[in-house]
Amino acid sequence: MEVPAELAGGKDAAASLPSMSQPIPVEITVVKAQDLKTLKSNVLVTLVRVEYNGEVLGDSPKTDVLPSGTAEYNFSTSFECSPDGPNSLDVIVQKPLLLTVLEVGPREKKKPEKITPLGQAVVDLLPLLQGVRSLKVFAPLYAVPASSSEKLHPKATGGLEVTVSTKELLLSATQFSSGNLLSITMEAAYSVPGVFTVEGQQNYMACLQIPAAGEKELLLLFQNGILKADGEKEPLPRPKNWPLGTILAPGALAIPNSFIVGGPYEDEDGDLTRSKDREFRRQAESTKRIVWDTERRCYLDAAAVAVASCICFVPSLQKRIAECHYWPVELCKMSMASGGKGKTSKADKGDEDKQIAFHGVAYVNMMHLLCPGVKQIRGAFRVFSYQDSEVFEKTRIQHSIFRDLRSQLSLAKEGLGTSPVSRAAPTKAQKEDKDSSGTAVEAYEKCVTSVAAAILREYHELFGKQLPGQGMIDHGTLEEQRRQLNYELNTSGKYFAFKEQLKHSVVKIVREKYLKTEAFENQGQLQEFLSELYVFLVGHMHIALNKLLSGENVSSTPTPCTTDKQLWLFAREAEANRDLKLASLFYRQRIAQDQCSIQSWLDYGAFCLLHEDATKAQECFKKALCLDPQHTQSLLLCGIVAVKLQHYEEAEIFFEDACCLEPSSIIAWTLSGLFYELQNNYIRAERNFREAKKLLQAQLEEERRILEAAEAEGKKPSTAPEEIPDGSADKLPEVVEGVTSKEEATALQEAPEAPCPAPGPQPPPCTIFMKTVEFLMKVNAVWFVHKALAHELLSLQGGPTCAYYLALAWTYLLQEDLPRCEECVCEAIRIDPTNPNVWAQKGHLCYLKKDFDKAKNCYERVISFVEDAVDMHIVYLRLGSIYLEEKEYGRAKQIYLLACDNSASCLTWLGVGIACYRMKEMEEAEDALSEANALNNTNADVWGYLTLICLHVSAQPLPA
């Protein structure tokens, strides 16, 4: 697809018509024809027929052809150009004048003269809009074949001398130069689905709309695409075609001096521009495809749109592109159902036979046209299944264009499911349609299974697993658990996510099984269809749930000794203890356990990015991308590491692909903007930031709507404080009461007073940069964090937030710049002294400085809060180690037990074992160390303490 138009600069352009008070006649004079003998050697008498916009304007008198092949016509006719008539400026700019030379055969007795078409020519009327009143052209004549098998005359030199004039200018030179010309070329659709066949009558169409004057939209329709089978790819260069319907001379379809020239894939603006897409495109362009090669044009008038904008009609084209970057281009296959032999009912006749067998959409990013110097967009764009919600989300267009064109295209009415079924054997296309609907049902069942498993995990996390010997749960308890589970799913947004996950598979069933792509004519039809769909969906939901609960899909592969989650925890512990060699070993064990785990590759890559080398990180990220080429996080991480390695062209491809694959990703748009800013491409950077902010605003509004709905249903989130687990309120009085240091007291005094007590800490304003920082911190992209924080600092009106200082402190901590880290932590404490993450960061800083007294105070402060810090596991481990060092074994035991309850590991049970050993609780120590050894039997400290216990037991005197 190609969209040439210059929209950058100071012009405010949109499609509209200049005002004309009266219709202006357009005079056409066909002077003569030349070299008619090259079309047919024995032609004697001809006449010429003039047509415009599907209407015959007139036939010339019959004229003898001279021996030289010339025929003098001197025939004149005209049509009127007016904004409200059928021949408006938009028509003149895109439709040519059609001239047909007809051969008049000799009259036979009692029979009329035989008139057959000999050749056709077209005249482009665009110069009439370029400030001229008259044009004289020599239009080449193209031969009309008498039959489909007849060879044409490629070297024919015949032509028509034509003059076209107007009494006054349609547009002055100033008007034309102040506006612009937009032309859109639809080349071809490649890698088309199996439902695209040559059987029966098919019409392959594409359509898009652009802003027009007033409240109208100008619709550009590309019809009658040609389905081509396997063979040689289309030649380059090749001519573009006029948007004409039926034409007798195929050669006359070519627009003079207008060609498709192609170019390298890497220079395109579409979706498939990467080097790995080259082989796919090469194969797709020589296999089954739909070819249009048609150009549609429209004039963009600046002055008229300036008026339209002032009275709040449709905004200008520039503004429309700025507000909605993606424009939908719909692709449709309309097939005529065959009724078979015999009588046909009323439903079989006319429009009822026509069905939409395929409805897709491509999203074309028009933002490139706003860049200075850019006059053209050309590229291959992915086609997705047309779904109203997705189209509206990306383009703000509420309904299909083909729905508006129904009367013009004679599309089938809404009730496609009521069309009669042919008794004939199913065609290949029908079989492929059936296979497609079978696939849709399987996708729905898999989706139901996935959602059910996720809900089951949520239940187990909330209430634990029910063991076989525990008996039945009473009805009251089950009802209370159901209420709590519903509350958790609603307030966390997971219910909405599950619903969205199911929605796509349901829509796929509606479109591919029921062939429903349009709205319903009345409420009765809608209710009837919904009832039928509900029964179908519930039935297959039960099938999926029965498979899940019966264990049909459970793998018989033995469970490994250590799970993926445990290995990740071990690696994080080793990393926190600065044992990088051991951490790397755990990350690699995790990959060896499941080499198809994308997350395992990404986690190891993030570790390498920080502690080893960027080249190894790049290998890990690319391995993850190979497992799933459409995994957005892998694409982003490949882009990040490419920037670090200064492979900027490669990085741009990764970031652009991420934005195209997941256009709703705030992080993808923000990271792409940061990259373009690094390249000093501030226009594209600002464009991407704007897109991310728009997505964030929509997300925040949706979350607020969900919370308001939950509150309206009586599910207002509780603000009651939680209890300290495991009775630690009795066993750790100092920790619960808190130890307020001088620094903490100062911070609390400096904190601004609230006019009334708040139920909890108020969240800081959410921005695209802080959302991106959260992602970057998880993947150790320190240099990108600094760039995002710089933007955050500029975008905040009330000064830096606590989250800002925490993120900045994290970067300094990784760089071992402890003084600057301490400054940031102190600022964070001053802003939000009740934030547990602030005190956790302060504790880590003091721990690394070996100031264990302050570290202990900070960690105790953290566990005294009702809300947990993000990384409580490391807090527990370090506080427990401090207690062991200070010989406070009782406290150490309790802290390590809390860590075991939170997330058990070899180190947490080792801590419990050491504390029990020091308190002479040998039996408990042995049990704890056995647990530690079961989780990791390669820890030397565990074996050492087990040895000490054995020696202690063996040294005890035997009982009498």
PDB file of C-alpha atoms in Angstrom, residues 73-306:
ATOM      1  CA  TYR A  73     -14.932  13.348 -35.849  1.00  0.00           C
ATOM      2  CA  ASN A  74     -15.025  16.940 -34.583  1.00  0.00           C
ATOM      3  CA  PHE A  75     -17.608  15.813 -32.082  1.00  0.00           C
ATOM      4  CA  SER A  76     -18.373  17.870 -28.945  1.00  0.00           C
ATOM      5  CA  THR A  77     -20.258  17.088 -25.757  1.00  0.00           C
ATOM      6  CA  SER A  78     -20.128  18.252 -22.136  1.00  0.00           C
ATOM      7  CA  PHE A  79     -20.948  17.554 -18.487  1.00  0.00           C
ATOM      8  CA  GLU A  80     -21.335  19.850 -15.480  1.00  0.00           C
ATOM      9  CA  CYS A  81     -18.985  20.032 -12.526  1.00  0.00           C
ATOM     10  CA  SER A  82     -20.585  21.052  -9.219  1.00  0.00           C
ATOM     11  CA  PRO A  83     -19.927  20.219  -5.565  1.00  0.00           C
ATOM     12  CA  ASP A  84     -23.450  18.895  -5.034  1.00  0.00           C
ATOM     13  CA  GLY A  85     -23.756  17.016  -8.310  1.00  0.00           C
ATOM     14  CA  PRO A  86     -22.503  13.598  -9.365  1.00  0.00           C
ATOM     15  CA  ASN A  87     -19.401  15.099 -10.990  1.00  0.00           C
ATOM     16  CA  SER A  88     -17.713  16.919  -8.122  1.00  0.00           C
ATOM     17  CA  LEU A  89     -14.057  17.860  -7.895  1.00  0.00           C
ATOM     18  CA  ASP A  90     -13.373  14.637  -6.003  1.00  0.00           C
ATOM     19  CA  VAL A  91     -14.713  12.719  -8.997  1.00  0.00           C
ATOM     20  CA  ILE A  92     -12.726  14.757 -11.518  1.00  0.00           C
ATOM     21  CA  VAL A  93      -9.489  14.247  -9.616  1.00  0.00           C
ATOM     22  CA  GLN A  94      -9.748  10.453  -9.627  1.00  0.00           C
ATOM     23  CA  LYS A  95     -11.850   9.422 -12.645  1.00  0.00           C
ATOM     24  CA  PRO A  96     -10.721   9.819 -16.254  1.00  0.00           C
ATOM     25  CA  LEU A  97     -12.701  10.512 -19.375  1.00  0.00           C
ATOM     26  CA  LEU A  98     -13.411   7.249 -21.240  1.00  0.00           C
ATOM     27  CA  LEU A  99     -13.460   7.271 -25.041  1.00  0.00           C
ATOM     28  CA  THR A 100     -14.458   4.208 -27.056  1.00  0.00           C
ATOM     29  CA  VAL A 101     -13.962   3.892 -30.814  1.00  0.00           C
ATOM     30  CA  LEU A 102     -16.695   1.678 -32.285  1.00  0.00           C
ATOM     31  CA  GLU A 103     -16.493  -0.050 -35.646  1.00  0.00           C
ATOM     32  CA  VAL A 104     -19.700   0.152 -37.741  1.00  0.00           C
ATOM     33  CA  GLY A 105     -20.157  -2.928 -39.891  1.00  0.00           C
ATOM     34  CA  PRO A 106     -22.049  -2.992 -43.237  1.00  0.00           C
ATOM     35  CA  ARG A 107     -25.830  -3.086 -43.013  1.00  0.00           C
ATOM     36  CA  GLU A 108     -27.463  -6.365 -43.963  1.00  0.00           C
ATOM     37  CA  LYS A 109     -31.030  -6.889 -45.116  1.00  0.00           C
ATOM     38  CA  LYS A 110     -33.589  -6.617 -42.319  1.00  0.00           C
ATOM     39  CA  LYS A 111     -30.779  -6.419 -39.748  1.00  0.00           C
ATOM     40  CA  PRO A 112     -29.379  -3.404 -37.912  1.00  0.00           C
ATOM     41  CA  GLU A 113     -25.829  -2.287 -38.356  1.00  0.00           C
ATOM     42  CA  LYS A 114     -23.312  -4.314 -36.409  1.00  0.00           C
ATOM     43  CA  ILE A 115     -21.377  -2.087 -34.009  1.00  0.00           C
ATOM     44  CA  THR A 116     -18.375  -3.574 -32.228  1.00  0.00           C
ATOM     45  CA  PRO A 117     -15.816  -1.885 -29.969  1.00  0.00           C
ATOM     46  CA  LEU A 118     -12.456  -1.396 -31.605  1.00  0.00           C
ATOM     47  CA  GLY A 119     -10.354   0.487 -29.078  1.00  0.00           C
ATOM     48  CA  GLN A 120     -10.516   2.594 -25.933  1.00  0.00           C
ATOM     49  CA  ALA A 121      -8.613   5.593 -24.600  1.00  0.00           C
ATOM     50  CA  VAL A 122      -8.687   7.549 -21.344  1.00  0.00           C
ATOM     51  CA  VAL A 123      -7.992  11.229 -20.633  1.00  0.00           C
ATOM     52  CA  ASP A 124      -6.816  12.389 -17.213  1.00  0.00           C
ATOM     53  CA  LEU A 125      -8.756  15.508 -16.140  1.00  0.00           C
ATOM     54  CA  LEU A 126      -6.453  16.388 -13.236  1.00  0.00           C
ATOM     55  CA  PRO A 127      -4.880  19.364 -15.120  1.00  0.00           C
ATOM     56  CA  LEU A 128      -8.265  21.139 -14.901  1.00  0.00           C
ATOM     57  CA  LEU A 129      -7.636  21.419 -11.143  1.00  0.00           C
ATOM     58  CA  GLN A 130      -4.122  22.756 -11.627  1.00  0.00           C
ATOM     59  CA  GLY A 131      -5.051  26.222 -12.801  1.00  0.00           C
ATOM     60  CA  VAL A 132      -5.733  25.604 -16.518  1.00  0.00           C
ATOM     61  CA  ARG A 133      -8.950  26.068 -18.502  1.00  0.00           C
ATOM     62  CA  SER A 134      -8.052  24.042 -21.579  1.00  0.00           C
ATOM     63  CA  LEU A 135      -5.961  21.019 -22.359  1.00  0.00           C
ATOM     64  CA  LYS A 136      -5.221  19.278 -25.621  1.00  0.00           C
ATOM     65  CA  VAL A 137      -4.047  15.690 -25.475  1.00  0.00           C
ATOM     66  CA  PHE A 138      -3.287  12.788 -27.761  1.00  0.00           C
ATOM     67  CA  ALA A 139      -4.760   9.779 -25.940  1.00  0.00           C
ATOM     68  CA  PRO A 140      -3.397   6.366 -27.018  1.00  0.00           C
ATOM     69  CA  LEU A 141      -5.975   3.868 -28.227  1.00  0.00           C
ATOM     70  CA  TYR A 142      -5.788   0.369 -26.777  1.00  0.00           C
ATOM     71  CA  ALA A 143      -7.236  -2.536 -28.706  1.00  0.00           C
ATOM     72  CA  VAL A 144     -10.391  -4.308 -27.513  1.00  0.00           C
ATOM     73  CA  PRO A 145     -10.074  -8.075 -27.992  1.00  0.00           C
ATOM     74  CA  ALA A 146     -12.948  -9.761 -29.769  1.00  0.00           C
ATOM     75  CA  SER A 147     -12.562 -12.766 -27.437  1.00  0.00           C
ATOM     76  CA  SER A 148     -10.668 -13.578 -24.281  1.00  0.00           C
ATOM     77  CA  SER A 149      -8.230 -15.734 -26.240  1.00  0.00           C
ATOM     78  CA  GLU A 150      -7.451 -13.101 -28.900  1.00  0.00           C
ATOM     79  CA  LYS A 151      -4.021 -11.527 -28.648  1.00  0.00           C
ATOM     80  CA  LEU A 152      -3.908  -7.782 -28.335  1.00  0.00           C
ATOM     81  CA  HIS A 153      -1.746  -5.433 -30.360  1.00  0.00           C
ATOM     82  CA  PRO A 154       0.981  -4.311 -27.990  1.00  0.00           C
ATOM     83  CA  LYS A 155       2.608  -2.097 -30.631  1.00  0.00           C
ATOM     84  CA  ALA A 156      -0.562  -0.324 -31.736  1.00  0.00           C
ATOM     85  CA  THR A 157       0.066   3.384 -32.275  1.00  0.00           C
ATOM     86  CA  GLY A 158      -3.494   4.543 -32.740  1.00  0.00           C
ATOM     87  CA  GLY A 159      -4.823   7.467 -30.723  1.00  0.00           C
ATOM     88  CA  LEU A 160      -7.425  10.169 -30.309  1.00  0.00           C
ATOM     89  CA  GLU A 161      -6.849  13.906 -30.439  1.00  0.00           C
ATOM     90  CA  VAL A 162      -9.027  15.397 -27.692  1.00  0.00           C
ATOM     91  CA  THR A 163      -9.597  18.893 -26.332  1.00  0.00           C
ATOM     92  CA  VAL A 164     -11.133  19.539 -22.895  1.00  0.00           C
ATOM     93  CA  SER A 165     -11.958  23.059 -21.730  1.00  0.00           C
ATOM     94  CA  THR A 166     -13.972  25.070 -19.206  1.00  0.00           C
ATOM     95  CA  LYS A 167     -15.272  28.645 -19.408  1.00  0.00           C
ATOM     96  CA  GLU A 168     -13.852  29.464 -15.991  1.00  0.00           C
ATOM     97  CA  LEU A 169     -11.239  27.911 -13.760  1.00  0.00           C
ATOM     98  CA  LEU A 170     -12.355  25.047 -11.574  1.00  0.00           C
ATOM     99  CA  LEU A 171      -9.476  25.950  -9.250  1.00  0.00           C
ATOM    100  CA  SER A 172      -7.065  28.812  -9.506  1.00  0.00           C
ATOM    101  CA  ALA A 173      -3.334  28.161  -9.344  1.00  0.00           C
ATOM    102  CA  THR A 174      -3.295  29.725  -5.865  1.00  0.00           C
ATOM    103  CA  GLN A 175      -6.084  27.491  -4.637  1.00  0.00           C
ATOM    104  CA  PHE A 176      -4.392  24.370  -5.943  1.00  0.00           C
ATOM    105  CA  SER A 177      -0.954  25.277  -4.590  1.00  0.00           C
ATOM    106  CA  SER A 178      -2.415  26.086  -1.156  1.00  0.00           C
ATOM    107  CA  GLY A 179      -3.978  22.642  -0.988  1.00  0.00           C
ATOM    108  CA  ASN A 180      -2.526  19.236  -1.673  1.00  0.00           C
ATOM    109  CA  LEU A 181      -3.100  16.030  -3.568  1.00  0.00           C
ATOM    110  CA  LEU A 182      -3.495  12.754  -1.712  1.00  0.00           C
ATOM    111  CA  SER A 183      -3.168   9.545  -3.689  1.00  0.00           C
ATOM    112  CA  ILE A 184      -3.538   6.051  -2.270  1.00  0.00           C
ATOM    113  CA  THR A 185      -2.380   2.994  -4.172  1.00  0.00           C
ATOM    114  CA  MET A 186      -3.570  -0.467  -3.212  1.00  0.00           C
ATOM    115  CA  GLU A 187      -1.065  -2.894  -4.660  1.00  0.00           C
ATOM    116  CA  ALA A 188      -1.834  -6.412  -3.441  1.00  0.00           C
ATOM    117  CA  ALA A 189      -2.750  -8.658  -0.521  1.00  0.00           C
ATOM    118  CA  TYR A 190      -0.284 -11.478   0.092  1.00  0.00           C
ATOM    119  CA  SER A 191      -0.355 -14.733   2.082  1.00  0.00           C
ATOM    120  CA  VAL A 192      -4.157 -14.738   1.838  1.00  0.00           C
ATOM    121  CA  PRO A 193      -6.212 -17.343   3.781  1.00  0.00           C
ATOM    122  CA  GLY A 194      -7.610 -20.495   2.304  1.00  0.00           C
ATOM    123  CA  VAL A 195     -11.109 -19.051   1.920  1.00  0.00           C
ATOM    124  CA  PHE A 196      -9.818 -16.947  -0.966  1.00  0.00           C
ATOM    125  CA  THR A 197     -10.629 -19.116  -3.976  1.00  0.00           C
ATOM    126  CA  VAL A 198     -11.505 -18.682  -7.629  1.00  0.00           C
ATOM    127  CA  GLU A 199     -14.628 -20.804  -7.299  1.00  0.00           C
ATOM    128  CA  GLY A 200     -17.904 -18.971  -7.947  1.00  0.00           C
ATOM    129  CA  GLN A 201     -18.325 -15.226  -8.202  1.00  0.00           C
ATOM    130  CA  GLN A 202     -16.003 -13.408  -5.846  1.00  0.00           C
ATOM    131  CA  ASN A 203     -15.353  -9.719  -5.276  1.00  0.00           C
ATOM    132  CA  TYR A 204     -12.200  -8.871  -3.356  1.00  0.00           C
ATOM    133  CA  MET A 205     -12.406  -5.353  -1.970  1.00  0.00           C
ATOM    134  CA  ALA A 206     -10.422  -2.970   0.199  1.00  0.00           C
ATOM    135  CA  CYS A 207     -11.666   0.323   1.590  1.00  0.00           C
ATOM    136  CA  LEU A 208     -10.654   3.231   3.820  1.00  0.00           C
ATOM    137  CA  GLN A 209     -12.026   6.665   4.613  1.00  0.00           C
ATOM    138  CA  ILE A 210     -10.451  10.095   5.014  1.00  0.00           C
ATOM    139  CA  PRO A 211     -11.873  13.316   6.483  1.00  0.00           C
ATOM    140  CA  ALA A 212     -14.067  15.333   4.136  1.00  0.00           C
ATOM    141  CA  ALA A 213     -15.914  18.625   4.325  1.00  0.00           C
ATOM    142  CA  GLY A 214     -18.544  19.088   6.984  1.00  0.00           C
ATOM    143  CA  GLU A 215     -19.471  15.884   8.798  1.00  0.00           C
ATOM    144  CA  LYS A 216     -18.832  13.621   5.814  1.00  0.00           C
ATOM    145  CA  GLU A 217     -16.136  11.042   5.302  1.00  0.00           C
ATOM    146  CA  LEU A 218     -14.671  10.465   1.859  1.00  0.00           C
ATOM    147  CA  LEU A 219     -14.729   6.726   1.149  1.00  0.00           C
ATOM    148  CA  LEU A 220     -12.052   5.268  -1.097  1.00  0.00           C
ATOM    149  CA  LEU A 221     -13.075   1.835  -2.377  1.00  0.00           C
ATOM    150  CA  PHE A 222     -10.872  -0.635  -4.259  1.00  0.00           C
ATOM    151  CA  GLN A 223     -12.992  -3.310  -5.923  1.00  0.00           C
ATOM    152  CA  ASN A 224     -12.548  -6.333  -8.149  1.00  0.00           C
ATOM    153  CA  GLY A 225      -9.167  -7.480  -6.921  1.00  0.00           C
ATOM    154  CA  ILE A 226      -7.735 -10.230  -9.098  1.00  0.00           C
ATOM    155  CA  LEU A 227      -6.874 -13.539  -7.396  1.00  0.00           C
ATOM    156  CA  LYS A 228      -3.623 -14.875  -8.811  1.00  0.00           C
ATOM    157  CA  ALA A 229      -2.274 -18.352  -8.151  1.00  0.00           C
ATOM    158  CA  ASP A 230       1.323 -19.448  -7.680  1.00  0.00           C
ATOM    159  CA  GLY A 231       3.747 -18.128 -10.240  1.00  0.00           C
ATOM    160  CA  GLU A 232       6.110 -15.297 -10.941  1.00  0.00           C
ATOM    161  CA  LYS A 233       5.809 -12.241  -8.728  1.00  0.00           C
ATOM    162  CA  GLU A 234       4.482  -8.988 -10.144  1.00  0.00           C
ATOM    163  CA  PRO A 235       7.042  -7.154 -12.323  1.00  0.00           C
ATOM    164  CA  LEU A 236       8.642  -3.865 -11.283  1.00  0.00           C
ATOM    165  CA  PRO A 237       8.067  -1.210 -12.360  1.00  0.00           C
ATOM    166  CA  ARG A 238       4.461  -1.768 -13.397  1.00  0.00           C
ATOM    167  CA  PRO A 239       1.714   0.770 -14.178  1.00  0.00           C
ATOM    168  CA  LYS A 240      -0.934   1.854 -11.706  1.00  0.00           C
ATOM    169  CA  ASN A 241      -4.545   1.365 -12.756  1.00  0.00           C
ATOM    170  CA  TRP A 242      -7.528   3.690 -12.858  1.00  0.00           C
ATOM    171  CA  PRO A 243     -10.340   2.926 -10.382  1.00  0.00           C
ATOM    172  CA  LEU A 244     -12.670   1.966 -13.236  1.00  0.00           C
ATOM    173  CA  GLY A 245     -15.162  -0.860 -13.085  1.00  0.00           C
ATOM    174  CA  THR A 246     -15.700  -2.777 -16.292  1.00  0.00           C
ATOM    175  CA  ILE A 247     -13.533  -1.716 -19.208  1.00  0.00           C
ATOM    176  CA  LEU A 248     -13.249  -3.381 -22.572  1.00  0.00           C
ATOM    177  CA  ALA A 249      -9.589  -2.628 -23.306  1.00  0.00           C
ATOM    178  CA  PRO A 250      -7.386  -3.814 -20.430  1.00  0.00           C
ATOM    179  CA  GLY A 251      -4.545  -1.598 -21.618  1.00  0.00           C
ATOM    180  CA  ALA A 252      -6.628   1.522 -21.057  1.00  0.00           C
ATOM    181  CA  LEU A 253      -6.695   0.876 -17.319  1.00  0.00           C
ATOM    182  CA  ALA A 254      -3.088   2.040 -16.947  1.00  0.00           C
ATOM    183  CA  ILE A 255      -2.639   5.595 -15.651  1.00  0.00           C
ATOM    184  CA  PRO A 256      -0.200   7.436 -17.948  1.00  0.00           C
ATOM    185  CA  ASN A 257       3.236   8.090 -16.399  1.00  0.00           C
ATOM    186  CA  SER A 258       2.261   6.518 -13.060  1.00  0.00           C
ATOM    187  CA  PHE A 259       4.129   3.396 -11.949  1.00  0.00           C
ATOM    188  CA  ILE A 260       4.705   1.152  -8.953  1.00  0.00           C
ATOM    189  CA  VAL A 261       8.470   1.102  -8.636  1.00  0.00           C
ATOM    190  CA  GLY A 262       8.954  -0.905  -5.429  1.00  0.00           C
ATOM    191  CA  GLY A 263      12.128  -0.638  -3.396  1.00  0.00           C
ATOM    192  CA  PRO A 264      14.083  -2.367  -0.602  1.00  0.00           C
ATOM    193  CA  TYR A 265      11.972  -3.797   2.211  1.00  0.00           C
ATOM    194  CA  GLU A 266      14.153  -2.010   4.760  1.00  0.00           C
ATOM    195  CA  ASP A 267      13.143   1.388   3.388  1.00  0.00           C
ATOM    196  CA  GLU A 268       9.410   0.747   3.795  1.00  0.00           C
ATOM    197  CA  ASP A 269       7.155   2.075   6.541  1.00  0.00           C
ATOM    198  CA  GLY A 270       5.089  -1.056   7.114  1.00  0.00           C
ATOM    199  CA  ASP A 271       5.214  -3.975   9.526  1.00  0.00           C
ATOM    200  CA  LEU A 272       7.454  -6.474   7.715  1.00  0.00           C
ATOM    201  CA  THR A 273      10.735  -4.629   7.229  1.00  0.00           C
ATOM    202  CA  ARG A 274      13.148  -6.800   9.184  1.00  0.00           C
ATOM    203  CA  SER A 275      15.789  -8.925   7.543  1.00  0.00           C
ATOM    204  CA  LYS A 276      14.156 -12.094   8.867  1.00  0.00           C
ATOM    205  CA  ASP A 277      10.906 -11.117   7.061  1.00  0.00           C
ATOM    206  CA  ARG A 278      12.650 -10.986   3.686  1.00  0.00           C
ATOM    207  CA  GLU A 279      12.330 -14.685   2.861  1.00  0.00           C
ATOM    208  CA  PHE A 280       8.665 -14.779   3.916  1.00  0.00           C
ATOM    209  CA  ARG A 281       7.829 -11.798   1.735  1.00  0.00           C
ATOM    210  CA  ARG A 282       9.737 -13.199  -1.219  1.00  0.00           C
ATOM    211  CA  GLN A 283       7.722 -16.413  -1.041  1.00  0.00           C
ATOM    212  CA  ALA A 284       4.398 -14.685  -0.331  1.00  0.00           C
ATOM    213  CA  GLU A 285       4.743 -12.358  -3.311  1.00  0.00           C
ATOM    214  CA  SER A 286       5.029 -15.286  -5.705  1.00  0.00           C
ATOM    215  CA  THR A 287       2.201 -17.421  -4.260  1.00  0.00           C
ATOM    216  CA  LYS A 288      -1.578 -16.947  -4.068  1.00  0.00           C
ATOM    217  CA  ARG A 289      -2.383 -13.233  -3.806  1.00  0.00           C
ATOM    218  CA  ILE A 290      -5.002 -10.583  -4.537  1.00  0.00           C
ATOM    219  CA  VAL A 291      -3.812  -7.862  -6.924  1.00  0.00           C
ATOM    220  CA  TRP A 292      -5.388  -4.430  -7.412  1.00  0.00           C
ATOM    221  CA  ASP A 293      -2.535  -2.093  -8.441  1.00  0.00           C
ATOM    222  CA  THR A 294      -5.131   0.670  -8.322  1.00  0.00           C
ATOM    223  CA  GLU A 295      -4.660   4.327  -7.397  1.00  0.00           C
ATOM    224  CA  ARG A 296      -7.325   6.572  -5.864  1.00  0.00           C
ATOM    225  CA  ARG A 297      -6.762  10.317  -5.615  1.00  0.00           C
ATOM    226  CA  CYS A 298      -8.418  13.191  -3.800  1.00  0.00           C
ATOM    227  CA  TYR A 299      -7.768  16.912  -3.577  1.00  0.00           C
ATOM    228  CA  LEU A 300      -7.006  18.399  -0.156  1.00  0.00           C
ATOM    229  CA  ASP A 301      -8.141  22.002   0.108  1.00  0.00           C
ATOM    230  CA  ALA A 302      -6.608  24.076   2.934  1.00  0.00           C
ATOM    231  CA  ALA A 303      -8.827  27.182   2.862  1.00  0.00           C
ATOM    232  CA  ALA A 304     -12.164  25.398   3.052  1.00  0.00           C
ATOM    233  CA  VAL A 305     -10.995  23.243   5.929  1.00  0.00           C
ATOM    234  CA  ALA A 306      -9.835  26.281   7.873  1.00  0.00           C
TER     235      ALA A 306
END
